[in-house]
Amino acid sequence: MGFLQGDTNNIILDAVLTDTGRQFLSKNDGSFSVVKFSLSDDEVDYSIIQKYGRTVGQEKIEKNTPVFEALTNQAFAQKYRCVSVSNPNLIYLPNLTLLGNNVSNNILSIGNTTQKTRTVTVSQNISNVSSIDIELRDQSFIVEVNNLFLQVLGTAPDNIDNNLRATYILTRDSGQTAQGGSTLTLNVGTKSITDTQFQIYGASNNKSLITTFIKVSGIQSGAVLEFQVNISSTL
Amino acid sequence: MAVFKEFSAEDVKTNKSYLNQLVDILGSDISGSSTRKQYQVFVTGGLGPGVTSSLFQTVFDQDFTLQTANAIFDTTFGLHTGSEVVTYLNPTIDSNGKYLFPANSLMMREKMDIYRLFAQNLLGDSNAMFTAISGSTSYNIKEAMFICFKRLFSRDQVKRETFAIRYYASGASLGAGQQNLAKASSNGSFILTDINSSVNKEYEVGGQVSTVVDSANIANPLGLLFLDKGILVLDISRSFDQAGPISGAIDCVTNTAGIVTNFTGTLKNLMSSGSMDEFLDHVCSTRFTGSDETSITFQNITNINSTLFFCRAGADEFNYSSNPTFTDENNRITVIDPGQEETQRTFTFVTSIGLYDSTDNLLAVAKMSRPVKKDDERDVTFKVRLDFVRKNNKRKIIFRNR
């Protein structure tokens, strides 16, 4: 994946169908149907504004930010989406945090024998503000897991792509945080992982440990939480 | 939804456009033995070790053993039953309708079958004869050389009045004791073109057809160019010198160990005595320049069916971001200076656009060559064009309206 040529006055858009888009087109059943769009800014480092100020910082972002080519893997093509909120005066935005008994430093530990399930909670949090703007309270979340190793218990994935990435669209819990934020309780379970898979996918220095990631995105807030999951063959 | 915006009916348009590409085919690619591939599928039966030959040859843009080589065109030739080359041999026809030729000829039935194949596909009747017409002048093409451009280059069709082919009509000059069957010629340079075909739009069973004429005398029709099929039909007997001597070693069927014989005759004799490979090798290797000059050129047309998506981001939309650098460790938006909360508004820099279905599957993604600012003073429309072209269903977006 290279960079796009950005030294011209014209802005060129480089567009590709994703793997999923091609898959849906090939089905020839009308499943390829674009109904909405989203904007994202994955390459942009907004801390430049803090460092250089709004005037110079904006110019540096605009002129000195190389942009990668379009990716065909839908899991990585749009990571950080831009968000529409009708209130233009927001100073603070919520983020997502991970809570759970087996979570340490945002890493979830899970086993493949007796401890095959874990329950974690993803919670919307905000600092310095008494309540989260109502438009930013997530009503549902998109959860993406590696379908080879993990599953969200109690529900079926909405889609499994060619890269074995399972996507679940889950509704928030009924309760809320003190600031009005949403929470999502996730029951994560390991699939039946064989010893051979541990040999193939295990860490090079520890073949009893597989590392994978879970991505949770709030549909309303756009906030993204990606956390590591360590699957141990001995637990 | 805060991170998505749905398209309305007026945001999605379809249109059709056309792309022209200029194709230049170098003489050295046609004449070179490493860029012209043979497929020796024909083997004589009966006597001796037999002769092997292709039914057609393929010209590549580089050494065909390399994986990066692209096939440019296939070439072959054929004879109509009414051709003098056929009738001169005085063939007999058996009770099954099979032509029986004397022993001094080779692959005659295959040459006739090739002609019938093209006649069937381009004229709708395998017994029909190609006819080149220019004004009141018309000639039957009884001995035809066929050049079939690969789809990679001809695309959806060849554009009218852009075609030209340059070659040498005569063989290399012969000195005493010399052979010119495989000797590069520089005699009788000819340029054929489909000039005036834009005002003479004719159709055949095989689609649109242009008459290919001598560029020095456009009243002299020498071939046909089937634009939709990307096939050139060249009248061999009138496009090439038929009287000039040709000599050299060719394969033949004998009952002795050797299969090579010395040939002396004209191009017409070579059409009957030589295998298809012998003839094609001679024409391709000696009648096209061995240098990197253009020998065949044309423009193709690619029909592009596009869907335009107008992604309209209103002034109040997409001004916040979920980018982790958009907020600091205290969840405070970093692009607003401390103490300036009353006067400053947030902004984002957009670098990509995702097109989604109703269940949030990302179907297509477009990236901008540089970040585009979005704030509450800008109403931005990104025009994303998805082109559905024949080669692969992807691609390419050109510009953005602001």
PDB file of N, CA, C and O in Angstrom, chain B residues 51-91:
ATOM      1  N   VAL B  51       5.384 -32.998 -40.729  1.00  0.00           N
ATOM      2  CA  VAL B  51       5.608 -31.566 -40.545  1.00  0.00           C
ATOM      3  C   VAL B  51       4.655 -31.083 -39.455  1.00  0.00           C
ATOM      4  O   VAL B  51       3.480 -31.451 -39.440  1.00  0.00           O
ATOM      5  N   THR B  52       5.185 -30.300 -38.564  1.00  0.00           N
ATOM      6  CA  THR B  52       4.323 -29.693 -37.541  1.00  0.00           C
ATOM      7  C   THR B  52       4.165 -28.217 -37.852  1.00  0.00           C
ATOM      8  O   THR B  52       5.065 -27.582 -38.398  1.00  0.00           O
ATOM      9  N   SER B  53       3.026 -27.692 -37.501  1.00  0.00           N
ATOM     10  CA  SER B  53       2.773 -26.268 -37.764  1.00  0.00           C
ATOM     11  C   SER B  53       1.683 -25.755 -36.831  1.00  0.00           C
ATOM     12  O   SER B  53       0.873 -26.520 -36.311  1.00  0.00           O
ATOM     13  N   SER B  54       1.676 -24.452 -36.671  1.00  0.00           N
ATOM     14  CA  SER B  54       0.582 -23.805 -35.959  1.00  0.00           C
ATOM     15  C   SER B  54      -0.578 -23.581 -36.917  1.00  0.00           C
ATOM     16  O   SER B  54      -0.404 -23.622 -38.140  1.00  0.00           O
ATOM     17  N   LEU B  55      -1.724 -23.311 -36.349  1.00  0.00           N
ATOM     18  CA  LEU B  55      -2.839 -22.809 -37.149  1.00  0.00           C
ATOM     19  C   LEU B  55      -2.906 -21.289 -37.043  1.00  0.00           C
ATOM     20  O   LEU B  55      -3.559 -20.630 -37.841  1.00  0.00           O
ATOM     21  N   PHE B  56      -2.269 -20.749 -36.019  1.00  0.00           N
ATOM     22  CA  PHE B  56      -2.123 -19.288 -35.908  1.00  0.00           C
ATOM     23  C   PHE B  56      -0.915 -19.016 -35.028  1.00  0.00           C
ATOM     24  O   PHE B  56      -0.418 -19.911 -34.334  1.00  0.00           O
ATOM     25  N   GLN B  57      -0.430 -17.796 -35.084  1.00  0.00           N
ATOM     26  CA  GLN B  57       0.681 -17.378 -34.221  1.00  0.00           C
ATOM     27  C   GLN B  57       0.241 -16.163 -33.405  1.00  0.00           C
ATOM     28  O   GLN B  57      -0.644 -15.418 -33.838  1.00  0.00           O
ATOM     29  N   THR B  58       0.865 -15.979 -32.262  1.00  0.00           N
ATOM     30  CA  THR B  58       0.510 -14.855 -31.397  1.00  0.00           C
ATOM     31  C   THR B  58       1.712 -13.935 -31.236  1.00  0.00           C
ATOM     32  O   THR B  58       2.819 -14.402 -30.952  1.00  0.00           O
ATOM     33  N   VAL B  59       1.477 -12.658 -31.427  1.00  0.00           N
ATOM     34  CA  VAL B  59       2.527 -11.652 -31.252  1.00  0.00           C
ATOM     35  C   VAL B  59       2.396 -11.036 -29.857  1.00  0.00           C
ATOM     36  O   VAL B  59       1.298 -10.634 -29.456  1.00  0.00           O
ATOM     37  N   PHE B  60       3.510 -10.997 -29.139  1.00  0.00           N
ATOM     38  CA  PHE B  60       3.539 -10.443 -27.786  1.00  0.00           C
ATOM     39  C   PHE B  60       4.315  -9.126 -27.772  1.00  0.00           C
ATOM     40  O   PHE B  60       5.067  -8.835 -28.701  1.00  0.00           O
ATOM     41  N   ASP B  61       4.162  -8.393 -26.692  1.00  0.00           N
ATOM     42  CA  ASP B  61       4.871  -7.111 -26.594  1.00  0.00           C
ATOM     43  C   ASP B  61       6.275  -7.256 -26.009  1.00  0.00           C
ATOM     44  O   ASP B  61       6.994  -6.284 -25.888  1.00  0.00           O
ATOM     45  N   GLN B  62       6.632  -8.442 -25.614  1.00  0.00           N
ATOM     46  CA  GLN B  62       8.000  -8.731 -25.199  1.00  0.00           C
ATOM     47  C   GLN B  62       8.173 -10.246 -25.257  1.00  0.00           C
ATOM     48  O   GLN B  62       7.252 -10.955 -25.661  1.00  0.00           O
ATOM     49  N   ASP B  63       9.342 -10.703 -24.889  1.00  0.00           N
ATOM     50  CA  ASP B  63       9.626 -12.129 -24.923  1.00  0.00           C
ATOM     51  C   ASP B  63       8.474 -12.903 -24.280  1.00  0.00           C
ATOM     52  O   ASP B  63       8.160 -12.702 -23.111  1.00  0.00           O
ATOM     53  N   PHE B  64       7.860 -13.777 -25.067  1.00  0.00           N
ATOM     54  CA  PHE B  64       6.635 -14.414 -24.564  1.00  0.00           C
ATOM     55  C   PHE B  64       6.885 -15.420 -23.448  1.00  0.00           C
ATOM     56  O   PHE B  64       5.945 -15.903 -22.826  1.00  0.00           O
ATOM     57  N   THR B  65       8.140 -15.734 -23.181  1.00  0.00           N
ATOM     58  CA  THR B  65       8.408 -16.632 -22.059  1.00  0.00           C
ATOM     59  C   THR B  65       8.351 -15.891 -20.719  1.00  0.00           C
ATOM     60  O   THR B  65       8.334 -16.512 -19.671  1.00  0.00           O
ATOM     61  N   LEU B  66       8.337 -14.563 -20.789  1.00  0.00           N
ATOM     62  CA  LEU B  66       8.251 -13.787 -19.550  1.00  0.00           C
ATOM     63  C   LEU B  66       6.801 -13.667 -19.102  1.00  0.00           C
ATOM     64  O   LEU B  66       5.904 -13.505 -19.931  1.00  0.00           O
ATOM     65  N   GLN B  67       6.596 -13.710 -17.812  1.00  0.00           N
ATOM     66  CA  GLN B  67       5.225 -13.634 -17.294  1.00  0.00           C
ATOM     67  C   GLN B  67       4.603 -12.270 -17.533  1.00  0.00           C
ATOM     68  O   GLN B  67       3.384 -12.122 -17.524  1.00  0.00           O
ATOM     69  N   THR B  68       5.447 -11.262 -17.723  1.00  0.00           N
ATOM     70  CA  THR B  68       4.912  -9.917 -17.901  1.00  0.00           C
ATOM     71  C   THR B  68       4.497  -9.638 -19.336  1.00  0.00           C
ATOM     72  O   THR B  68       4.000  -8.561 -19.640  1.00  0.00           O
ATOM     73  N   ALA B  69       4.728 -10.589 -20.242  1.00  0.00           N
ATOM     74  CA  ALA B  69       4.402 -10.363 -21.649  1.00  0.00           C
ATOM     75  C   ALA B  69       2.892 -10.326 -21.851  1.00  0.00           C
ATOM     76  O   ALA B  69       2.151 -11.113 -21.262  1.00  0.00           O
ATOM     77  N   ASN B  70       2.450  -9.386 -22.695  1.00  0.00           N
ATOM     78  CA  ASN B  70       1.039  -9.301 -23.064  1.00  0.00           C
ATOM     79  C   ASN B  70       0.874  -9.709 -24.520  1.00  0.00           C
ATOM     80  O   ASN B  70       1.617  -9.229 -25.381  1.00  0.00           O
ATOM     81  N   ALA B  71      -0.081 -10.558 -24.771  1.00  0.00           N
ATOM     82  CA  ALA B  71      -0.382 -10.927 -26.157  1.00  0.00           C
ATOM     83  C   ALA B  71      -1.055  -9.746 -26.833  1.00  0.00           C
ATOM     84  O   ALA B  71      -1.993  -9.160 -26.294  1.00  0.00           O
ATOM     85  N   ILE B  72      -0.554  -9.366 -28.019  1.00  0.00           N
ATOM     86  CA  ILE B  72      -1.119  -8.208 -28.728  1.00  0.00           C
ATOM     87  C   ILE B  72      -2.144  -8.655 -29.762  1.00  0.00           C
ATOM     88  O   ILE B  72      -3.250  -8.145 -29.815  1.00  0.00           O
ATOM     89  N   PHE B  73      -1.743  -9.595 -30.604  1.00  0.00           N
ATOM     90  CA  PHE B  73      -2.710 -10.094 -31.593  1.00  0.00           C
ATOM     91  C   PHE B  73      -2.352 -11.509 -32.034  1.00  0.00           C
ATOM     92  O   PHE B  73      -1.218 -11.964 -31.844  1.00  0.00           O
ATOM     93  N   ASP B  74      -3.343 -12.191 -32.579  1.00  0.00           N
ATOM     94  CA  ASP B  74      -3.136 -13.481 -33.214  1.00  0.00           C
ATOM     95  C   ASP B  74      -3.202 -13.258 -34.721  1.00  0.00           C
ATOM     96  O   ASP B  74      -3.996 -12.439 -35.196  1.00  0.00           O
ATOM     97  N   THR B  75      -2.390 -13.991 -35.430  1.00  0.00           N
ATOM     98  CA  THR B  75      -2.425 -13.833 -36.880  1.00  0.00           C
ATOM     99  C   THR B  75      -2.434 -15.202 -37.550  1.00  0.00           C
ATOM    100  O   THR B  75      -1.827 -16.164 -37.061  1.00  0.00           O
ATOM    101  N   THR B  76      -3.147 -15.263 -38.653  1.00  0.00           N
ATOM    102  CA  THR B  76      -3.214 -16.494 -39.437  1.00  0.00           C
ATOM    103  C   THR B  76      -3.597 -16.111 -40.870  1.00  0.00           C
ATOM    104  O   THR B  76      -3.723 -14.918 -41.175  1.00  0.00           O
ATOM    105  N   PHE B  77      -3.746 -17.071 -41.719  1.00  0.00           N
ATOM    106  CA  PHE B  77      -4.239 -16.739 -43.058  1.00  0.00           C
ATOM    107  C   PHE B  77      -5.098 -17.884 -43.572  1.00  0.00           C
ATOM    108  O   PHE B  77      -5.047 -19.016 -43.079  1.00  0.00           O
ATOM    109  N   GLY B  78      -5.920 -17.559 -44.558  1.00  0.00           N
ATOM    110  CA  GLY B  78      -6.842 -18.557 -45.070  1.00  0.00           C
ATOM    111  C   GLY B  78      -7.090 -18.389 -46.560  1.00  0.00           C
ATOM    112  O   GLY B  78      -6.817 -17.328 -47.137  1.00  0.00           O
ATOM    113  N   LEU B  79      -7.588 -19.446 -47.151  1.00  0.00           N
ATOM    114  CA  LEU B  79      -7.839 -19.451 -48.591  1.00  0.00           C
ATOM    115  C   LEU B  79      -9.298 -19.795 -48.857  1.00  0.00           C
ATOM    116  O   LEU B  79      -9.829 -20.767 -48.283  1.00  0.00           O
ATOM    117  N   HIS B  80      -9.924 -19.006 -49.712  1.00  0.00           N
ATOM    118  CA  HIS B  80     -11.287 -19.319 -50.136  1.00  0.00           C
ATOM    119  C   HIS B  80     -11.219 -20.441 -51.191  1.00  0.00           C
ATOM    120  O   HIS B  80     -10.197 -20.581 -51.876  1.00  0.00           O
ATOM    121  N   THR B  81     -12.280 -21.192 -51.286  1.00  0.00           N
ATOM    122  CA  THR B  81     -12.273 -22.288 -52.268  1.00  0.00           C
ATOM    123  C   THR B  81     -12.082 -21.775 -53.690  1.00  0.00           C
ATOM    124  O   THR B  81     -11.579 -22.493 -54.565  1.00  0.00           O
ATOM    125  N   GLY B  82     -12.467 -20.513 -53.916  1.00  0.00           N
ATOM    126  CA  GLY B  82     -12.320 -19.945 -55.252  1.00  0.00           C
ATOM    127  C   GLY B  82     -10.954 -19.324 -55.497  1.00  0.00           C
ATOM    128  O   GLY B  82     -10.706 -18.763 -56.572  1.00  0.00           O
ATOM    129  N   SER B  83     -10.081 -19.413 -54.520  1.00  0.00           N
ATOM    130  CA  SER B  83      -8.746 -18.816 -54.674  1.00  0.00           C
ATOM    131  C   SER B  83      -7.955 -19.522 -55.763  1.00  0.00           C
ATOM    132  O   SER B  83      -8.029 -20.746 -55.918  1.00  0.00           O
ATOM    133  N   GLU B  84      -7.161 -18.750 -56.483  1.00  0.00           N
ATOM    134  CA  GLU B  84      -6.299 -19.343 -57.510  1.00  0.00           C
ATOM    135  C   GLU B  84      -5.297 -20.301 -56.889  1.00  0.00           C
ATOM    136  O   GLU B  84      -4.851 -21.254 -57.540  1.00  0.00           O
ATOM    137  N   VAL B  85      -4.931 -20.036 -55.663  1.00  0.00           N
ATOM    138  CA  VAL B  85      -3.987 -20.927 -54.973  1.00  0.00           C
ATOM    139  C   VAL B  85      -4.595 -22.318 -54.847  1.00  0.00           C
ATOM    140  O   VAL B  85      -3.914 -23.339 -54.969  1.00  0.00           O
ATOM    141  N   VAL B  86      -5.892 -22.346 -54.635  1.00  0.00           N
ATOM    142  CA  VAL B  86      -6.591 -23.631 -54.509  1.00  0.00           C
ATOM    143  C   VAL B  86      -6.844 -24.230 -55.881  1.00  0.00           C
ATOM    144  O   VAL B  86      -6.506 -25.391 -56.145  1.00  0.00           O
ATOM    145  N   THR B  87      -7.409 -23.447 -56.767  1.00  0.00           N
ATOM    146  CA  THR B  87      -7.820 -23.994 -58.063  1.00  0.00           C
ATOM    147  C   THR B  87      -6.620 -24.394 -58.925  1.00  0.00           C
ATOM    148  O   THR B  87      -6.699 -25.336 -59.710  1.00  0.00           O
ATOM    149  N   TYR B  88      -5.497 -23.699 -58.734  1.00  0.00           N
ATOM    150  CA  TYR B  88      -4.303 -24.014 -59.508  1.00  0.00           C
ATOM    151  C   TYR B  88      -3.823 -25.439 -59.229  1.00  0.00           C
ATOM    152  O   TYR B  88      -3.279 -26.118 -60.104  1.00  0.00           O
ATOM    153  N   LEU B  89      -4.062 -25.885 -57.990  1.00  0.00           N
ATOM    154  CA  LEU B  89      -3.614 -27.229 -57.610  1.00  0.00           C
ATOM    155  C   LEU B  89      -4.568 -28.298 -58.119  1.00  0.00           C
ATOM    156  O   LEU B  89      -4.293 -29.503 -57.997  1.00  0.00           O
ATOM    157  N   ASN B  90      -5.690 -27.841 -58.634  1.00  0.00           N
ATOM    158  CA  ASN B  90      -6.647 -28.763 -59.232  1.00  0.00           C
ATOM    159  C   ASN B  90      -7.045 -29.895 -58.277  1.00  0.00           C
ATOM    160  O   ASN B  90      -6.868 -31.080 -58.589  1.00  0.00           O
ATOM    161  N   PRO B  91      -7.559 -29.540 -57.121  1.00  0.00           N
ATOM    162  CA  PRO B  91      -7.881 -30.592 -56.145  1.00  0.00           C
ATOM    163  C   PRO B  91      -9.087 -31.408 -56.596  1.00  0.00           C
ATOM    164  O   PRO B  91      -9.922 -30.950 -57.365  1.00  0.00           O
TER     165      PRO B  91
END
